Amino acid sequence: MNALLHLHERPAIYLIVAAFLLAAGVYGLIRRRTLIGMLIAGELIFAAASLNFMAVNRFFAPDPSVGQIFVLFIMGLAAAEVAIALSIIIAVYRNYRSIHSGDMSELKG
Amino acid sequence: MIAEKGLITSGHASDGTHETFTLNLGPQHPAAHGVLRVLMTMDGEWIQRAEPIIGYIHRMHEKMGENRSWAKFLPNTSRIDYLSAMNYTHAYVGAVERALKIEVPERAEYARVITSELNRISSHMVWWGALLLDLGGFTPILYAFDDREKILDLLEGLCGARLTYCYYRFGGLYNDVDDAFLKGTRDFVAHMKPRLTMYRELVTDNIILRKRLTDIGPISADMCRRYGATGPVIRGAGVAYDVRTVEPYSVYPKLKFKIPTYPQADSMARYLVRMDEMEQSLSIIEQALDLIPAGPFMAPKVPRVIKPPAGDYCYAVEAARGRFMVRIVSDGKEIPYRVKLRAPSFSNLSLYEEASKGMILPDALAMMGSLDLVIPDIDR
Amino acid sequence: MSLKTAIRETYDGFKSLITGMRITAREAAKPTITVQYPHETLPMPDRFRGHVKLILDPATGQAKCNACGLCVRACPSNSLEVDGAKREGEKRKSVSKYELDFTTCSLCGCCVEACPSDAIEYSKEYNVVSRDRDDFAKMDIYKRLQAESEEWKKTHPTPPAPPAEAAPAATPTPATPVAATSSPAAAPVVAPAATPAKPATSAPVPAPAAASPAAPEQKPT
Amino acid sequence: MNPTLEQLTAQFAALVAERASVSLPVVGGALCPDGTASSVESGRRSGFTPDTSGVNPDLPKPSPVQSVAHALKGYDLNATVAPDQVVAAAQLLDRAGFGLDAVTGVDWMAQNEMEVVYDYFHPTASLRVVVRTRVPRATPELPTISPVFPGANWHERETHDFFGIRFSGHPNMKPFLLPEDADFHPLRKDYAP
Amino acid sequence: MIDFLNLEPVRILLYLVAICAFVGANAAYLVLAERKGAGRIQRRPGPNEAGPAGILQPLADGIKLLAKQVMVPPGTDALLFRAAPLMVMAPPLMCLATIPFGDSIVAVNLNIGLLFVFSFGSINVMALMLGGWASRNKYAIISAARVVSQSVAYEIPMLLVVITMLMVTGTLDLSEVVKQQAGWFWHWNLFKVWVNPLMPVTFVIFFTCMLAETNRAPFDMAEAESELVAGAFTEYGGMGFGVFFMAEYANIVVGCCLATILFLGGWQSPIGALSGGLWGPVWFLGKMYALIFTVIWIRWTFPRTQFYSLLNLSWKILIPVSLGTLLLTGAMMKLMPFVFPSLH
Amino acid sequence: MKPFPFADYLVFAIFAVAVGLTVGGALIAALSTRIIRGVSGLMISCVGLAGLYYFLNSPFLALMEILIYVGAVCVTIVFGVMLSEPDEPAGEEKRRHARLWSGGALAVSALVFAGVAWLSLHGPWTAPAKLVSDGSVRAVGLSLLTTYSLPFELISAVLLVAILGALVIARSGRTKE
């Protein structure tokens, strides 16, 4: 019981949750057939990475600001990625009337 | 753009890159001011095509005219455009008088001009408030209604009704203008002038309103001509077309007034025309109050049973929304053979489809507000 | 657009906004203008066109109407139904039924204008409410007159013995005495019998002084 | 160009020259002092025969264009044309700078005809022109003038609703003011509700 | 931070209850105040039948809304449709937890309170958007699209202004911000023209952005009645609509609280004394309600702006000007370090 | 102030809620068929993640997570959803094929989960002897502007390029102004 109450002070739980987020992201990436769905799955993977960073930063890093800085960078990258990806998705949608990845396979050079 | 299966019919625009959807604006919509339906084909918020669909309160006034005597049609004329009922009655009464060659006494003519112009002011006030309501300003309509109430009280004291006056009769008036009315009208004119200044400061000068109306909804003079748009719409396109001067009727030739025109042909021009018209109407009323003679208010010999000689007769007046014309066709009987009501809002709305092409939704609604539509007038 | 005009425009725009707010603040400081309707009412203008009502002949306590039917013919919407009967001891016909279909009446006033004997006028009643459609579809004007007539009888405890002679002589008398005599008692009559749900306060100002506004002048010929 | 339109052209030219430049108000009647000439009720009509919609040269030619006193009638010029000439008349008036005011019909049941009336106004001159034509009641059909005056679109739809007059070539002859399923034409004299 | 939770959960719970009550009462009575204010401006009495001077009107409205069936129209995404009102109500409640109403009257005295308010405030957009989208109504969807472009456009100048204020105050702690403005009213940030000569302009920008972020007239694009019927809430009835409505007022309260704290000295009195104890909330609420009254006043004076001029205003005027104030403040800080004692 | 007696339980409850939101949100994001619910799942997951960051001693990042992910990323994705038609096409694929796909995906992700979890639990983690900074906002800010100033600038450049790129790509199709 005591162990359960201090769960939030154990690194393992964070790492496992991060692993789960990663797995969910991977599943989504494989399973989703629309570009936006894939984008969401990608965001989950980013979140997994961030959580890992933070957990390691909190429990194992000598300088607890480094992990936070990296998570901030990840957030910035994620925002940039979303902006670009969505603009691409919209451009694709305009041209192909669809954003299903299967339909994209007919793209020709 | 926004496509949802089953809910939004998606189609392809001509260039193939934009998806359109259909927006049913009305028959119940806050901006329609009645039961007007506009079927809009939208590309996002951009209008590709806006087709007004009318007839939801069609009452077939013209058929009603064909199955009752000439005099019995009088109450109907107040109910076509309930906001400028005086003008409409004037046109019908004028047509019958023209057919019967009745000379209307001068006192009655001046009274008609005074009441018609009061009616025009009250109509423009409703338009002003309603336009501001369309544009999201809530307060002006209540100020306008406060002032309009004074007009309605005057007219109610005169003829007993506030909206559907039925005040004119063939050859004169229903009852005489009394001193209380004349004095009340003078007081109203004095009261109204500073109020118009207030209107200008509160709304016309407002930067938000100017941004919303300037350069929005251009309707060129040629377009007005081809669609038959009259009234403030054509005057807002720079053409000084006003029935009061083009086909002078009643005692208007004896009164001095300006026809406000603005050449910009946008919504702001139409707005300013109406605001100026209120001032001009006040000046007309002042002059008419000074000029109104004593005397009878009914022509001496109006037949008890009206039987206009066979033929067709037109009579047009400048109603608040534009040229209103009554064309009566008589076959010499007690009952009209045909009454055609040429309603100004009908023609003013008919250009909406062409004018609203490519506009953004709020602008199109602002333009619709600047046309000053009265739906019963369109549907008749 | 140069910077100067931009700044100028911004300044003007801002000033117009401030002006607008000043005006609404000024208006807010003024007293309210609305009339709180059920609690207070406005006086009705003399010429107000309510539904028609029969005029009581002050001399006889009976209706002036002789059921000639001109009003029925003048009505654009065929809302009137009038019937007359010859009463005992009277030379002319008098009204025995006067029904108004208020649901179709457009209050145009054609009937009042058409009446040759000035026997009908507009009531000042605008608060017409009922739960029953028939109260309007078959508005019994004659019954109201009878109620008025009863009131008249109370104020005139001894009705003149020979009414047949007095009646025609009294017809041309101006209408003002009617109001003078009947106005104190008219209030309950004006409030329609068919309005049980309505509080008594909502009755309009009872029968104003000049109840019959210059009736002879307003005829077209 | 047939005589009607020629007359119309000539009179327009004269009238427009006279009035368009002058500042208003001018009341009509100068050209036709008696001003009572009217072809409506007299039964005189344009050269119309039921089997062909064109002008029948056998019929005596009425004077198709009349000047009318504005004070008496409310319009200045009254032209009666054949059904196939309405478009030409509209084009003529369009070139002269006129605007379309209204299109409407009159059902002359006694003569078994329908009259279609086109009202034109001039935005700057005090000049109003009425163009009339007649079609048989059995087959009321006319060419549309909506390509010339787009405002006629609605007026013609309305006239079709009320009278059942078909305007061939009209882009959108759907029911307008009447309900979508209305199969009657209320302004026909034989219509009983 | 975790110790903090250990110590004061009861206090926080109590405060949360109090905040819920505060928001509820405010939302209810601001509606009444709005209607009364509109009535005053339009020279009519406003609601005056329910209770003396209409004081029970919110109660009557609430009962009416509660008694109505909550309709979920067919074709909607029922789950999101139901979730959106909750999502829209949660952020202002959270935000108010960090607002210091007085010297020590604050639920959670976060040292990054300002960030807290903004991060939770950003959820609001998402909620409106989901509500609009889930309604599957064309007007609602147009409104949702407008909400996004509008709040994205106005979040930028607002955050720029807030960054300016951050530079001036040097802290994200809202209580600290207020404490710095102690003394007479010229110590308020609004009047600190020696720090940044454009400070009043900054305040006007903040206020404008606040109006736009809360979808208030003249920027009420999201629920432009005459265009989009009721915008994102078109399909909502009963309490669903009521919650959206309350959330709008709760957001106004939050926005005005923030403006009070950042610019008008929070709970500090304008005369240099009488700030302590119960005087604090009095001053704070006085300033806040004055701002709210201005918001109401503006709504009933102006017409609605055009959508693209709204965006133009943000992108072409507010963002450049707020960037300008930001740079100016930075330059002033560099050039005149003596006016920024907090940094040295 | 006296410590609250059930504080530990409360903390645990809040922690459990945070973990639950993260995991549940991720599940919704990965499994839901309607894309708009996927976005909502992502949003829920981010809120839970913010709670976890809070427990990891960084309320600053918790708020940034909400501000950026919920306020910006999710809103942008929903906007993208509104602009296109992204719902999964139902019944287009053969059911067996679909089952195979999801089975495969499930296997892969389970493998990933197991592997990463094993690695995380059995990795050579050692707690540091002493901390060089306290990890506060001030410390983060200081190192952002000193040690990590180059990446910081690079990130801002990336963001700028992303904005411009997004503008260019999304604008090309639009002919109207």
PDB file of N, CA, C and O in Angstrom, chain F residues 56-92:
ATOM      1  N   LEU F  56       6.374  15.442 -11.992  1.00  0.00           N
ATOM      2  CA  LEU F  56       7.809  15.344 -12.259  1.00  0.00           C
ATOM      3  C   LEU F  56       8.493  16.670 -11.963  1.00  0.00           C
ATOM      4  O   LEU F  56       9.514  16.995 -12.559  1.00  0.00           O
ATOM      5  N   ASN F  57       7.890  17.457 -11.083  1.00  0.00           N
ATOM      6  CA  ASN F  57       8.527  18.678 -10.589  1.00  0.00           C
ATOM      7  C   ASN F  57       8.622  19.786 -11.611  1.00  0.00           C
ATOM      8  O   ASN F  57       9.506  20.623 -11.532  1.00  0.00           O
ATOM      9  N   SER F  58       7.780  19.775 -12.616  1.00  0.00           N
ATOM     10  CA  SER F  58       7.909  20.847 -13.592  1.00  0.00           C
ATOM     11  C   SER F  58       6.541  21.410 -13.959  1.00  0.00           C
ATOM     12  O   SER F  58       6.020  21.137 -15.027  1.00  0.00           O
ATOM     13  N   PRO F  59       5.945  22.191 -13.055  1.00  0.00           N
ATOM     14  CA  PRO F  59       4.647  22.792 -13.401  1.00  0.00           C
ATOM     15  C   PRO F  59       4.745  23.688 -14.630  1.00  0.00           C
ATOM     16  O   PRO F  59       3.780  23.816 -15.387  1.00  0.00           O
ATOM     17  N   PHE F  60       5.905  24.251 -14.824  1.00  0.00           N
ATOM     18  CA  PHE F  60       6.076  25.105 -15.994  1.00  0.00           C
ATOM     19  C   PHE F  60       5.814  24.322 -17.273  1.00  0.00           C
ATOM     20  O   PHE F  60       5.042  24.724 -18.140  1.00  0.00           O
ATOM     21  N   LEU F  61       6.456  23.162 -17.359  1.00  0.00           N
ATOM     22  CA  LEU F  61       6.256  22.366 -18.572  1.00  0.00           C
ATOM     23  C   LEU F  61       4.833  21.841 -18.654  1.00  0.00           C
ATOM     24  O   LEU F  61       4.275  21.704 -19.745  1.00  0.00           O
ATOM     25  N   ALA F  62       4.227  21.576 -17.489  1.00  0.00           N
ATOM     26  CA  ALA F  62       2.849  21.115 -17.503  1.00  0.00           C
ATOM     27  C   ALA F  62       1.964  22.141 -18.185  1.00  0.00           C
ATOM     28  O   ALA F  62       1.151  21.820 -19.069  1.00  0.00           O
ATOM     29  N   LEU F  63       2.161  23.380 -17.801  1.00  0.00           N
ATOM     30  CA  LEU F  63       1.327  24.428 -18.411  1.00  0.00           C
ATOM     31  C   LEU F  63       1.679  24.628 -19.869  1.00  0.00           C
ATOM     32  O   LEU F  63       0.800  24.858 -20.713  1.00  0.00           O
ATOM     33  N   MET F  64       2.974  24.525 -20.179  1.00  0.00           N
ATOM     34  CA  MET F  64       3.355  24.671 -21.581  1.00  0.00           C
ATOM     35  C   MET F  64       2.738  23.567 -22.425  1.00  0.00           C
ATOM     36  O   MET F  64       2.322  23.781 -23.560  1.00  0.00           O
ATOM     37  N   GLU F  65       2.673  22.368 -21.829  1.00  0.00           N
ATOM     38  CA  GLU F  65       2.071  21.241 -22.546  1.00  0.00           C
ATOM     39  C   GLU F  65       0.623  21.570 -22.906  1.00  0.00           C
ATOM     40  O   GLU F  65       0.196  21.376 -24.049  1.00  0.00           O
ATOM     41  N   ILE F  66      -0.096  22.101 -21.917  1.00  0.00           N
ATOM     42  CA  ILE F  66      -1.497  22.428 -22.199  1.00  0.00           C
ATOM     43  C   ILE F  66      -1.574  23.551 -23.225  1.00  0.00           C
ATOM     44  O   ILE F  66      -2.333  23.497 -24.193  1.00  0.00           O
ATOM     45  N   LEU F  67      -0.746  24.568 -22.991  1.00  0.00           N
ATOM     46  CA  LEU F  67      -0.809  25.740 -23.876  1.00  0.00           C
ATOM     47  C   LEU F  67      -0.511  25.350 -25.308  1.00  0.00           C
ATOM     48  O   LEU F  67      -1.222  25.743 -26.236  1.00  0.00           O
ATOM     49  N   ILE F  68       0.529  24.555 -25.501  1.00  0.00           N
ATOM     50  CA  ILE F  68       0.957  24.259 -26.870  1.00  0.00           C
ATOM     51  C   ILE F  68       0.140  23.118 -27.471  1.00  0.00           C
ATOM     52  O   ILE F  68      -0.401  23.237 -28.567  1.00  0.00           O
ATOM     53  N   TYR F  69       0.015  22.036 -26.723  1.00  0.00           N
ATOM     54  CA  TYR F  69      -0.650  20.889 -27.337  1.00  0.00           C
ATOM     55  C   TYR F  69      -2.150  21.105 -27.458  1.00  0.00           C
ATOM     56  O   TYR F  69      -2.728  20.947 -28.527  1.00  0.00           O
ATOM     57  N   VAL F  70      -2.769  21.466 -26.328  1.00  0.00           N
ATOM     58  CA  VAL F  70      -4.221  21.614 -26.393  1.00  0.00           C
ATOM     59  C   VAL F  70      -4.579  22.889 -27.148  1.00  0.00           C
ATOM     60  O   VAL F  70      -5.440  22.909 -28.024  1.00  0.00           O
ATOM     61  N   GLY F  71      -3.900  23.987 -26.785  1.00  0.00           N
ATOM     62  CA  GLY F  71      -4.294  25.270 -27.340  1.00  0.00           C
ATOM     63  C   GLY F  71      -3.862  25.473 -28.770  1.00  0.00           C
ATOM     64  O   GLY F  71      -4.500  26.231 -29.498  1.00  0.00           O
ATOM     65  N   ALA F  72      -2.792  24.814 -29.183  1.00  0.00           N
ATOM     66  CA  ALA F  72      -2.309  25.080 -30.540  1.00  0.00           C
ATOM     67  C   ALA F  72      -2.378  23.838 -31.421  1.00  0.00           C
ATOM     68  O   ALA F  72      -3.032  23.845 -32.465  1.00  0.00           O
ATOM     69  N   VAL F  73      -1.718  22.765 -30.982  1.00  0.00           N
ATOM     70  CA  VAL F  73      -1.594  21.606 -31.874  1.00  0.00           C
ATOM     71  C   VAL F  73      -2.960  20.978 -32.145  1.00  0.00           C
ATOM     72  O   VAL F  73      -3.358  20.786 -33.299  1.00  0.00           O
ATOM     73  N   CYS F  74      -3.707  20.722 -31.067  1.00  0.00           N
ATOM     74  CA  CYS F  74      -5.004  20.077 -31.266  1.00  0.00           C
ATOM     75  C   CYS F  74      -5.952  20.976 -32.043  1.00  0.00           C
ATOM     76  O   CYS F  74      -6.699  20.510 -32.905  1.00  0.00           O
ATOM     77  N   VAL F  75      -5.914  22.272 -31.737  1.00  0.00           N
ATOM     78  CA  VAL F  75      -6.791  23.191 -32.457  1.00  0.00           C
ATOM     79  C   VAL F  75      -6.449  23.179 -33.948  1.00  0.00           C
ATOM     80  O   VAL F  75      -7.335  23.126 -34.812  1.00  0.00           O
ATOM     81  N   THR F  76      -5.156  23.162 -34.228  1.00  0.00           N
ATOM     82  CA  THR F  76      -4.758  23.137 -35.635  1.00  0.00           C
ATOM     83  C   THR F  76      -5.224  21.859 -36.308  1.00  0.00           C
ATOM     84  O   THR F  76      -5.700  21.877 -37.447  1.00  0.00           O
ATOM     85  N   ILE F  77      -5.101  20.749 -35.579  1.00  0.00           N
ATOM     86  CA  ILE F  77      -5.523  19.487 -36.193  1.00  0.00           C
ATOM     87  C   ILE F  77      -7.031  19.504 -36.433  1.00  0.00           C
ATOM     88  O   ILE F  77      -7.514  19.077 -37.490  1.00  0.00           O
ATOM     89  N   VAL F  78      -7.790  20.011 -35.448  1.00  0.00           N
ATOM     90  CA  VAL F  78      -9.242  20.064 -35.653  1.00  0.00           C
ATOM     91  C   VAL F  78      -9.558  20.951 -36.859  1.00  0.00           C
ATOM     92  O   VAL F  78     -10.450  20.660 -37.654  1.00  0.00           O
ATOM     93  N   PHE F  79      -8.813  22.007 -36.978  1.00  0.00           N
ATOM     94  CA  PHE F  79      -9.022  22.883 -38.138  1.00  0.00           C
ATOM     95  C   PHE F  79      -8.778  22.104 -39.432  1.00  0.00           C
ATOM     96  O   PHE F  79      -9.538  22.205 -40.391  1.00  0.00           O
ATOM     97  N   GLY F  80      -7.699  21.324 -39.411  1.00  0.00           N
ATOM     98  CA  GLY F  80      -7.420  20.481 -40.576  1.00  0.00           C
ATOM     99  C   GLY F  80      -8.539  19.497 -40.828  1.00  0.00           C
ATOM    100  O   GLY F  80      -8.936  19.248 -41.964  1.00  0.00           O
ATOM    101  N   VAL F  81      -9.101  18.955 -39.737  1.00  0.00           N
ATOM    102  CA  VAL F  81     -10.219  18.018 -39.873  1.00  0.00           C
ATOM    103  C   VAL F  81     -11.390  18.713 -40.556  1.00  0.00           C
ATOM    104  O   VAL F  81     -12.061  18.164 -41.431  1.00  0.00           O
ATOM    105  N   MET F  82     -11.627  19.977 -40.147  1.00  0.00           N
ATOM    106  CA  MET F  82     -12.757  20.684 -40.730  1.00  0.00           C
ATOM    107  C   MET F  82     -12.521  20.996 -42.193  1.00  0.00           C
ATOM    108  O   MET F  82     -13.466  21.113 -42.977  1.00  0.00           O
ATOM    109  N   LEU F  83     -11.258  21.166 -42.560  1.00  0.00           N
ATOM    110  CA  LEU F  83     -10.980  21.548 -43.943  1.00  0.00           C
ATOM    111  C   LEU F  83     -10.971  20.365 -44.885  1.00  0.00           C
ATOM    112  O   LEU F  83     -11.088  20.514 -46.082  1.00  0.00           O
ATOM    113  N   SER F  84     -10.782  19.165 -44.344  1.00  0.00           N
ATOM    114  CA  SER F  84     -10.763  18.008 -45.241  1.00  0.00           C
ATOM    115  C   SER F  84     -11.818  17.021 -44.761  1.00  0.00           C
ATOM    116  O   SER F  84     -12.663  17.343 -43.950  1.00  0.00           O
ATOM    117  N   GLU F  85     -11.736  15.864 -45.243  1.00  0.00           N
ATOM    118  CA  GLU F  85     -12.804  14.895 -44.965  1.00  0.00           C
ATOM    119  C   GLU F  85     -12.160  13.622 -44.464  1.00  0.00           C
ATOM    120  O   GLU F  85     -12.045  12.647 -45.189  1.00  0.00           O
ATOM    121  N   PRO F  86     -11.741  13.666 -43.221  1.00  0.00           N
ATOM    122  CA  PRO F  86     -10.752  12.662 -42.855  1.00  0.00           C
ATOM    123  C   PRO F  86     -11.293  11.382 -42.250  1.00  0.00           C
ATOM    124  O   PRO F  86     -10.485  10.553 -41.868  1.00  0.00           O
ATOM    125  N   ASP F  87     -12.608  11.205 -42.124  1.00  0.00           N
ATOM    126  CA  ASP F  87     -13.036  10.004 -41.411  1.00  0.00           C
ATOM    127  C   ASP F  87     -12.595   8.750 -42.140  1.00  0.00           C
ATOM    128  O   ASP F  87     -12.537   8.697 -43.357  1.00  0.00           O
ATOM    129  N   GLU F  88     -12.300   7.736 -41.313  1.00  0.00           N
ATOM    130  CA  GLU F  88     -11.831   6.481 -41.884  1.00  0.00           C
ATOM    131  C   GLU F  88     -12.912   5.929 -42.801  1.00  0.00           C
ATOM    132  O   GLU F  88     -14.076   5.851 -42.419  1.00  0.00           O
ATOM    133  N   PRO F  89     -12.560   5.561 -43.997  1.00  0.00           N
ATOM    134  CA  PRO F  89     -13.574   4.989 -44.872  1.00  0.00           C
ATOM    135  C   PRO F  89     -14.038   3.651 -44.323  1.00  0.00           C
ATOM    136  O   PRO F  89     -13.236   2.745 -44.096  1.00  0.00           O
ATOM    137  N   ALA F  90     -15.331   3.585 -44.061  1.00  0.00           N
ATOM    138  CA  ALA F  90     -15.853   2.370 -43.437  1.00  0.00           C
ATOM    139  C   ALA F  90     -16.155   1.340 -44.519  1.00  0.00           C
ATOM    140  O   ALA F  90     -16.721   1.659 -45.554  1.00  0.00           O
ATOM    141  N   GLY F  91     -15.779   0.109 -44.245  1.00  0.00           N
ATOM    142  CA  GLY F  91     -16.153  -0.995 -45.111  1.00  0.00           C
ATOM    143  C   GLY F  91     -15.531  -0.977 -46.493  1.00  0.00           C
ATOM    144  O   GLY F  91     -16.002  -1.670 -47.379  1.00  0.00           O
ATOM    145  N   GLU F  92     -14.514  -0.175 -46.641  1.00  0.00           N
ATOM    146  CA  GLU F  92     -13.889  -0.178 -47.969  1.00  0.00           C
ATOM    147  C   GLU F  92     -13.007  -1.404 -48.129  1.00  0.00           C
ATOM    148  O   GLU F  92     -12.938  -2.002 -49.194  1.00  0.00           O
TER     149      GLU F  92
END
